GROMACS .gro file of C-alpha atoms in nm:
model
  351
    1MET     CA    1  -0.075   0.291   0.183
    2GLN     CA    2  -0.090   0.093   0.505
    3PRO     CA    3  -0.247   0.155   0.848
    4GLY     CA    4  -0.011   0.275   1.119
    5PRO     CA    5   0.108   0.038   1.394
    6HIS     CA    6  -0.200   0.098   1.612
    7ASN     CA    7  -0.434   0.189   1.324
    8ALA     CA    8  -0.534   0.485   1.540
    9ILE     CA    9  -0.488   0.860   1.563
   10THR     CA   10  -0.208   0.797   1.815
   11ASP     CA   11   0.008   0.680   1.524
   12VAL     CA   12   0.046   1.051   1.439
   13PRO     CA   13   0.359   1.167   1.625
   14GLY     CA   14   0.275   1.400   1.911
   15VAL     CA   15  -0.086   1.286   1.957
   16LEU     CA   16  -0.199   1.123   2.283
   17VAL     CA   17  -0.550   1.001   2.372
   18GLY     CA   18  -0.705   0.946   2.716
   19GLN     CA   19  -1.060   0.843   2.806
   20VAL     CA   20  -1.289   0.798   3.105
   21GLU     CA   21  -1.645   0.672   3.117
   22ARG     CA   22  -1.916   0.552   3.353
   23VAL     CA   23  -2.154   0.283   3.242
   24ASP     CA   24  -2.300   0.181   3.578
   25ALA     CA   25  -2.666   0.280   3.608
   26PRO     CA   26  -2.783   0.549   3.587
   27TYR     CA   27  -2.470   0.661   3.398
   28LEU     CA   28  -2.398   0.598   3.031
   29THR     CA   29  -2.156   0.871   2.926
   30GLY     CA   30  -1.791   0.968   2.920
   31THR     CA   31  -1.513   1.199   2.804
   32THR     CA   32  -1.230   1.164   2.552
   33VAL     CA   33  -0.929   1.398   2.541
   34VAL     CA   34  -0.673   1.436   2.264
   35HIS     CA   35  -0.354   1.581   2.414
   36ILE     CA   36  -0.078   1.738   2.204
   37PRO     CA   37   0.209   1.807   2.447
   38THR     CA   38   0.411   1.998   2.186
   39THR     CA   39   0.097   2.181   2.061
   40ALA     CA   40  -0.050   2.165   1.712
   41VAL     CA   41  -0.188   2.406   1.456
   42ALA     CA   42  -0.563   2.345   1.450
   43GLY     CA   43  -0.875   2.412   1.249
   44VAL     CA   44  -1.242   2.325   1.295
   45ASP     CA   45  -1.551   2.291   1.080
   46ALA     CA   46  -1.903   2.247   1.225
   47ARG     CA   47  -2.178   2.150   0.982
   48GLY     CA   48  -2.450   2.002   1.200
   49GLY     CA   49  -2.748   2.218   1.284
   50ALA     CA   50  -2.706   2.193   1.664
   51PRO     CA   51  -2.336   2.214   1.757
   52GLY     CA   52  -2.215   2.241   2.116
   53THR     CA   53  -1.862   2.381   2.121
   54ARG     CA   54  -1.610   2.590   2.314
   55GLU     CA   55  -1.300   2.786   2.202
   56THR     CA   56  -1.358   2.732   1.831
   57ASP     CA   57  -1.360   3.092   1.702
   58LEU     CA   58  -0.990   3.137   1.779
   59LEU     CA   59  -0.907   2.852   1.540
   60ALA     CA   60  -1.016   3.062   1.240
   61PRO     CA   61  -0.722   3.137   1.008
   62VAL     CA   62  -0.782   3.512   1.047
   63ASN     CA   63  -0.728   3.495   1.425
   64SER     CA   64  -0.393   3.506   1.599
   65ASN     CA   65  -0.396   3.190   1.812
   66PRO     CA   66  -0.093   2.981   1.708
   67GLY     CA   67  -0.205   2.637   1.824
   68VAL     CA   68  -0.387   2.414   2.071
   69ASN     CA   69  -0.280   2.203   2.368
   70ALA     CA   70  -0.571   1.959   2.377
   71ILE     CA   71  -0.909   1.881   2.223
   72VAL     CA   72  -1.197   1.755   2.439
   73LEU     CA   73  -1.476   1.538   2.298
   74THR     CA   74  -1.740   1.464   2.559
   75GLY     CA   75  -2.090   1.352   2.637
   76GLY     CA   76  -2.328   1.556   2.849
   77SER     CA   77  -2.446   1.801   2.584
   78ALA     CA   78  -2.366   2.162   2.682
   79TYR     CA   79  -2.315   2.053   3.044
   80GLY     CA   80  -2.016   1.853   2.924
   81LEU     CA   81  -1.833   2.171   2.827
   82ASP     CA   82  -1.737   2.203   3.194
   83THR     CA   83  -1.490   1.915   3.151
   84ALA     CA   84  -1.261   2.146   2.952
   85GLY     CA   85  -1.196   2.356   3.264
   86SER     CA   86  -1.026   2.072   3.448
   87VAL     CA   87  -0.817   1.996   3.139
   88MET     CA   88  -0.701   2.358   3.143
   89HIS     CA   89  -0.604   2.336   3.510
   90TRP     CA   90  -0.415   2.011   3.448
   91LEU     CA   91  -0.222   2.173   3.165
   92GLU     CA   92  -0.161   2.489   3.367
   93GLU     CA   93   0.009   2.287   3.639
   94ARG     CA   94   0.247   2.159   3.373
   95SER     CA   95   0.306   2.504   3.219
   96GLU     CA   96   0.143   2.401   2.889
   97GLY     CA   97  -0.036   2.685   2.716
   98VAL     CA   98   0.006   3.029   2.563
   99ARG     CA   99   0.258   3.219   2.776
  100VAL     CA  100   0.107   3.542   2.910
  101GLY     CA  101   0.349   3.631   3.192
  102GLN     CA  102   0.695   3.576   3.338
  103GLY     CA  103   0.594   3.314   3.596
  104GLU     CA  104   0.654   2.947   3.530
  105LYS     CA  105   0.281   2.877   3.517
  106ASP     CA  106   0.166   3.206   3.364
  107VAL     CA  107  -0.001   3.031   3.073
  108VAL     CA  108  -0.345   3.002   2.920
  109PRO     CA  109  -0.401   2.651   2.782
  110ILE     CA  110  -0.601   2.636   2.459
  111VAL     CA  111  -0.855   2.353   2.481
  112PRO     CA  112  -1.128   2.358   2.213
  113THR     CA  113  -1.418   2.128   2.297
  114ALA     CA  114  -1.716   1.965   2.128
  115VAL     CA  115  -2.003   1.780   2.294
  116LEU     CA  116  -2.258   1.520   2.195
  117PHE     CA  117  -2.609   1.466   2.326
  118ASP     CA  118  -2.645   1.161   2.551
  119LEU     CA  119  -2.843   1.311   2.840
  120GLY     CA  120  -3.066   1.057   3.010
  121ARG     CA  121  -2.938   0.761   2.808
  122GLY     CA  122  -2.842   0.575   3.124
  123GLY     CA  123  -3.162   0.659   3.310
  124ASP     CA  124  -3.092   0.989   3.486
  125PHE     CA  125  -3.078   1.325   3.313
  126LYS     CA  126  -2.824   1.449   3.570
  127ALA     CA  127  -2.592   1.148   3.535
  128ARG     CA  128  -2.351   1.326   3.304
  129PRO     CA  129  -1.975   1.392   3.291
  130GLU     CA  130  -1.837   1.567   3.598
  131PRO     CA  131  -1.598   1.859   3.542
  132SER     CA  132  -1.311   1.650   3.682
  133TRP     CA  133  -1.348   1.388   3.410
  134GLY     CA  134  -1.151   1.603   3.168
  135ALA     CA  135  -0.847   1.604   3.397
  136ASP     CA  136  -0.885   1.230   3.458
  137ALA     CA  137  -0.892   1.165   3.083
  138ILE     CA  138  -0.588   1.376   2.994
  139ALA     CA  139  -0.394   1.226   3.287
  140ALA     CA  140  -0.456   0.884   3.131
  141ALA     CA  141  -0.356   0.992   2.779
  142SER     CA  142  -0.095   0.786   2.594
  143ASP     CA  143   0.035   0.725   2.244
  144GLY     CA  144  -0.071   0.361   2.256
  145PRO     CA  145  -0.378   0.183   2.116
  146VAL     CA  146  -0.708   0.366   2.152
  147ALA     CA  147  -0.991   0.184   2.330
  148LEU     CA  148  -1.282   0.167   2.085
  149GLY     CA  149  -1.658   0.124   2.119
  150ASN     CA  150  -1.820   0.194   2.456
  151HIS     CA  151  -1.535   0.403   2.594
  152GLY     CA  152  -1.485   0.771   2.667
  153ALA     CA  153  -1.738   0.995   2.497
  154GLY     CA  154  -1.867   0.691   2.309
  155ALA     CA  155  -2.010   0.525   2.622
  156GLY     CA  156  -2.362   0.654   2.562
  157ALA     CA  157  -2.341   0.709   2.187
  158ARG     CA  158  -2.581   0.556   1.937
  159ALA     CA  159  -2.635   0.568   1.562
  160ARG     CA  160  -3.009   0.558   1.496
  161SER     CA  161  -3.120   0.213   1.624
  162LEU     CA  162  -2.770   0.077   1.688
  163LYS     CA  163  -2.505   0.140   1.952
  164GLY     CA  164  -2.239   0.388   1.845
  165GLY     CA  165  -1.910   0.467   2.011
  166VAL     CA  166  -1.545   0.561   1.969
  167GLY     CA  167  -1.362   0.473   1.649
  168SER     CA  168  -1.012   0.542   1.523
  169ALA     CA  169  -0.797   0.464   1.220
  170SER     CA  170  -0.474   0.578   1.056
  171VAL     CA  171  -0.273   0.551   0.737
  172ARG     CA  172   0.096   0.585   0.652
  173LEU     CA  173   0.138   0.766   0.321
  174ASP     CA  174   0.401   0.670   0.066
  175ASP     CA  175   0.625   0.958   0.173
  176GLY     CA  176   0.630   0.830   0.532
  177THR     CA  177   0.396   1.083   0.685
  178THR     CA  178   0.093   0.979   0.889
  179VAL     CA  179  -0.273   1.078   0.891
  180GLY     CA  180  -0.517   0.959   1.157
  181ALA     CA  181  -0.873   1.007   1.278
  182LEU     CA  182  -1.070   0.970   1.599
  183VAL     CA  183  -1.450   0.983   1.596
  184ILE     CA  184  -1.742   0.956   1.836
  185VAL     CA  185  -2.040   0.816   1.644
  186ASN     CA  186  -2.368   0.945   1.789
  187ALA     CA  187  -2.574   1.013   1.479
  188ALA     CA  188  -2.936   1.080   1.394
  189GLY     CA  189  -2.858   0.903   1.068
  190SER     CA  190  -2.761   0.542   1.016
  191ALA     CA  191  -2.420   0.386   0.955
  192VAL     CA  192  -2.595   0.088   0.793
  193ASP     CA  193  -2.763   0.066   0.453
  194ALA     CA  194  -3.099  -0.098   0.381
  195ASP     CA  195  -2.930  -0.437   0.335
  196GLY     CA  196  -2.745  -0.420   0.666
  197ASN     CA  197  -2.403  -0.329   0.524
  198LEU     CA  198  -2.191  -0.066   0.692
  199TYR     CA  199  -2.176   0.222   0.446
  200GLY     CA  200  -1.811   0.294   0.517
  201ALA     CA  201  -1.676  -0.061   0.480
  202ARG     CA  202  -1.612  -0.014   0.108
  203TYR     CA  203  -1.343   0.243   0.195
  204GLY     CA  204  -1.119   0.000   0.380
  205LEU     CA  205  -0.750  -0.022   0.293
  206GLY     CA  206  -0.692  -0.338   0.090
  207GLU     CA  207  -0.863  -0.632   0.261
  208GLU     CA  208  -0.926  -0.438   0.585
  209PHE     CA  209  -1.297  -0.517   0.596
  210ALA     CA  210  -1.298  -0.830   0.381
  211HIS     CA  211  -1.435  -1.027   0.678
  212LEU     CA  212  -1.769  -0.848   0.638
  213ARG     CA  213  -2.052  -0.957   0.409
  214THR     CA  214  -2.416  -0.867   0.348
  215PRO     CA  215  -2.614  -0.999   0.647
  216THR     CA  216  -2.936  -1.195   0.628
  217GLU     CA  217  -3.107  -1.049   0.938
  218ALA     CA  218  -3.385  -0.793   0.917
  219PRO     CA  219  -3.290  -0.449   1.051
  220PRO     CA  220  -3.353  -0.401   1.423
  221THR     CA  221  -3.649  -0.201   1.543
  222ALA     CA  222  -3.552   0.127   1.702
  223ALA     CA  223  -3.597   0.126   2.078
  224PRO     CA  224  -3.890   0.335   2.200
  225GLY     CA  225  -3.805   0.671   2.349
  226ARG     CA  226  -3.465   0.741   2.200
  227ASN     CA  227  -3.403   0.992   2.479
  228LEU     CA  228  -3.577   1.018   2.813
  229ILE     CA  229  -3.692   1.372   2.740
  230PRO     CA  230  -3.970   1.485   2.504
  231GLY     CA  231  -3.894   1.637   2.168
  232PRO     CA  232  -3.683   1.536   1.867
  233SER     CA  233  -3.382   1.312   1.887
  234MET     CA  234  -3.057   1.493   1.959
  235ASN     CA  235  -2.727   1.349   1.856
  236THR     CA  236  -2.393   1.459   1.700
  237VAL     CA  237  -2.084   1.307   1.543
  238ILE     CA  238  -1.766   1.474   1.671
  239ALA     CA  239  -1.417   1.396   1.547
  240VAL     CA  240  -1.050   1.486   1.522
  241VAL     CA  241  -0.829   1.428   1.218
  242ALA     CA  242  -0.454   1.476   1.252
  243THR     CA  243  -0.133   1.465   1.052
  244ASP     CA  244   0.237   1.523   1.106
  245VAL     CA  245   0.258   1.708   0.774
  246PRO     CA  246   0.327   2.075   0.858
  247LEU     CA  247   0.019   2.279   0.762
  248ASP     CA  248  -0.062   2.644   0.825
  249LYS     CA  249  -0.393   2.746   0.984
  250ALA     CA  250  -0.581   2.785   0.655
  251ALA     CA  251  -0.460   2.449   0.528
  252THR     CA  252  -0.557   2.286   0.858
  253LYS     CA  253  -0.902   2.443   0.840
  254ARG     CA  254  -0.940   2.299   0.490
  255MET     CA  255  -0.845   1.955   0.625
  256ALA     CA  256  -1.132   1.977   0.874
  257MET     CA  257  -1.371   2.082   0.599
  258ILE     CA  258  -1.281   1.798   0.364
  259ALA     CA  259  -1.294   1.544   0.648
  260HIS     CA  260  -1.671   1.593   0.651
  261ASP     CA  261  -1.672   1.395   0.325
  262GLY     CA  262  -1.564   1.102   0.543
  263LEU     CA  263  -1.879   1.142   0.751
  264ALA     CA  264  -2.103   1.161   0.445
  265ARG     CA  265  -1.961   0.834   0.310
  266ALA     CA  266  -2.033   0.645   0.632
  267ILE     CA  267  -2.356   0.794   0.775
  268ASP     CA  268  -2.686   0.879   0.608
  269PRO     CA  269  -2.835   1.131   0.658
  270ILE     CA  270  -2.560   1.351   0.798
  271HIS     CA  271  -2.545   1.717   0.912
  272THR     CA  272  -2.910   1.723   1.017
  273LEU     CA  273  -3.070   1.997   1.224
  274VAL     CA  274  -3.057   1.774   1.533
  275ASP     CA  275  -2.689   1.684   1.491
  276GLY     CA  276  -2.399   1.905   1.593
  277ASP     CA  277  -2.146   1.739   1.361
  278SER     CA  278  -1.809   1.906   1.422
  279ILE     CA  279  -1.457   1.808   1.312
  280PHE     CA  280  -1.124   1.938   1.441
  281ALA     CA  281  -0.804   1.905   1.237
  282LEU     CA  282  -0.452   1.904   1.380
  283SER     CA  283  -0.107   1.949   1.226
  284THR     CA  284   0.157   1.841   1.475
  285LYS     CA  285   0.482   1.895   1.277
  286VAL     CA  286   0.739   1.660   1.422
  287ALA     CA  287   1.047   1.781   1.611
  288ASN     CA  288   1.343   1.903   1.406
  289ASP     CA  289   1.125   1.933   1.096
  290ASP     CA  290   1.241   2.249   0.922
  291ARG     CA  291   0.997   2.226   0.633
  292PRO     CA  292   0.775   2.535   0.594
  293ARG     CA  293   0.409   2.488   0.672
  294LEU     CA  294   0.208   2.412   0.359
  295SER     CA  295  -0.041   2.673   0.241
  296VAL     CA  296  -0.349   2.641   0.022
  297THR     CA  297  -0.225   2.945  -0.173
  298ASP     CA  298   0.098   2.771  -0.277
  299PRO     CA  299   0.050   2.596  -0.614
  300THR     CA  300   0.350   2.370  -0.547
  301ALA     CA  301   0.182   2.236  -0.230
  302LEU     CA  302  -0.151   2.142  -0.382
  303ALA     CA  303  -0.071   1.782  -0.472
  304GLN     CA  304   0.061   1.702  -0.124
  305LEU     CA  305  -0.230   1.880   0.041
  306GLU     CA  306  -0.484   1.688  -0.164
  307GLY     CA  307  -0.319   1.361  -0.066
  308VAL     CA  308  -0.332   1.449   0.304
  309TYR     CA  309  -0.692   1.568   0.281
  310ALA     CA  310  -0.808   1.254   0.101
  311ALA     CA  311  -0.631   1.039   0.359
  312GLY     CA  312  -0.797   1.231   0.643
  313ALA     CA  313  -1.147   1.185   0.501
  314ARG     CA  314  -1.090   0.817   0.429
  315SER     CA  315  -0.940   0.757   0.774
  316LEU     CA  316  -1.248   0.914   0.929
  317THR     CA  317  -1.477   0.688   0.728
  318ARG     CA  318  -1.277   0.383   0.839
  319ALA     CA  319  -1.284   0.506   1.200
  320ILE     CA  320  -1.664   0.512   1.187
  321VAL     CA  321  -1.666   0.150   1.073
  322TYR     CA  322  -1.438   0.054   1.362
  323ALA     CA  323  -1.664   0.240   1.606
  324MET     CA  324  -1.964   0.039   1.491
  325LEU     CA  325  -1.776  -0.292   1.495
  326ALA     CA  326  -1.635  -0.235   1.845
  327ALA     CA  327  -1.956  -0.107   2.005
  328GLU     CA  328  -2.129  -0.336   2.254
  329SER     CA  329  -2.502  -0.370   2.317
  330VAL     CA  330  -2.643  -0.192   2.623
  331GLU     CA  331  -2.967  -0.209   2.818
  332THR     CA  332  -3.125   0.125   2.909
  333PRO     CA  333  -3.452   0.223   3.080
  334ALA     CA  334  -3.575   0.330   2.737
  335GLY     CA  335  -3.498  -0.012   2.588
  336ALA     CA  336  -3.205  -0.208   2.454
  337ILE     CA  337  -2.958  -0.051   2.212
  338PRO     CA  338  -2.811  -0.341   2.014
  339SER     CA  339  -2.462  -0.337   1.870
  340TYR     CA  340  -2.401  -0.401   1.501
  341ARG     CA  341  -2.244  -0.735   1.590
  342ASP     CA  342  -2.550  -0.846   1.786
  343ALA     CA  343  -2.802  -0.709   1.537
  344TYR     CA  344  -2.629  -0.858   1.232
  345PRO     CA  345  -2.428  -1.165   1.339
  346SER     CA  346  -2.435  -1.307   0.987
  347ALA     CA  347  -2.242  -1.002   0.859
  348PHE     CA  348  -1.919  -1.162   0.979
  349ARG     CA  349  -1.757  -1.430   0.768
  350THR     CA  350  -1.660  -1.750   0.943
  351ASP     CA  351  -1.486  -1.918   0.649
   0.00000   0.00000   0.00000
C-alpha cells in the first residue's frame, strides 16, 4: 500500500475540497467543504456526547435518500450550521441536487454538516463563520493538495493544550482503489502521549513518520481559560472518509462506524461528553464502473469490505498526525496555543 499522489482525500476520484478561514483578530475560525460533483452514497456515525449536525438522519440506510452533493465541516458551533445554506444555494445554481421538478434548477441539494466548538477562541464570541463562507469554500474546491493545519475549519481548532487543525491522508490499495480521510482535530483529549509522542505516528505507512522520535521537552502547560466562556471545555473531532469502491448505504454507514477506531488510536480520551465526534463516509463510484455496490450482507464481499474499512480507519489516524504536524502556534486573548512543532522541537530528527 502506498499513499495517493497528494496523500489526501482528494486522491479519491470525484472528491474536491475547498476551505476558507479568518485568523485576523478577533477571528480564529473557518469552514471546510467536501464537494462531490457526481454525488456519493454517504453514511454517518456520531459518537461524541455533544454533536452539532444537520441533515444526518436521511443518511440512515433505512431512509430513501440516494446520495449527497457536499459535506460541510465548520467552526462556529451550532451557529456554523448556517454555512450549509449558502452551499445549497451554490449547488442549486448549478442544478446539483435531488431533482424535484421539471425546471432546470428544480433541485434540492443534500448537504450534511457537522460543526466544532471554537467560539471565542480569537477573542470575540460573535467572530464566527458567516453564512456565505460555505459558498466561498465550495467555490474554491479542487481535487488538488489539501491545505493542512490552520486552514478552513481547523483555524481555531485545538487538541487539549496544543494547536489542532486540518489533516488529510490517503492510501492506494493493491487492487488500485483509493481510500482517503479528512479530519478537523479539535479534541478534549490529547493527540500526544505522556512522553510527547503522537499516538497515531505508529500507524504510518512504511517510513512515513520515521522522522519523528521521542522528544526531550516537558509537556506544555495548558493555557488558562480554554474558552472565553464559563463552563466545561467544548470541542469535537469531525471527519470524512471516502473511497471509490462502490458501497451501498449500509456498507457506507459501516465504514463511518469503523473509522472511529482511527480516532481512538490517535486521541485519548475520545468520544467524551464535551466532544461531538462525528464521521461521514462517502462512496463515490467512478464513472463507467458497472460493478454492483458492495453490501454487508453479501458473504463474498466481506474480505474487500474489511480491507476498505481498515484502510479508512488507518487513513484517519494518519490524517490526525498530519493535522498536528502542520498546525501552527497562535496567540489568543486566553493565552498562547503552541503547535506540536513548537512545543516539542526535539521530536524531529535532524540526522
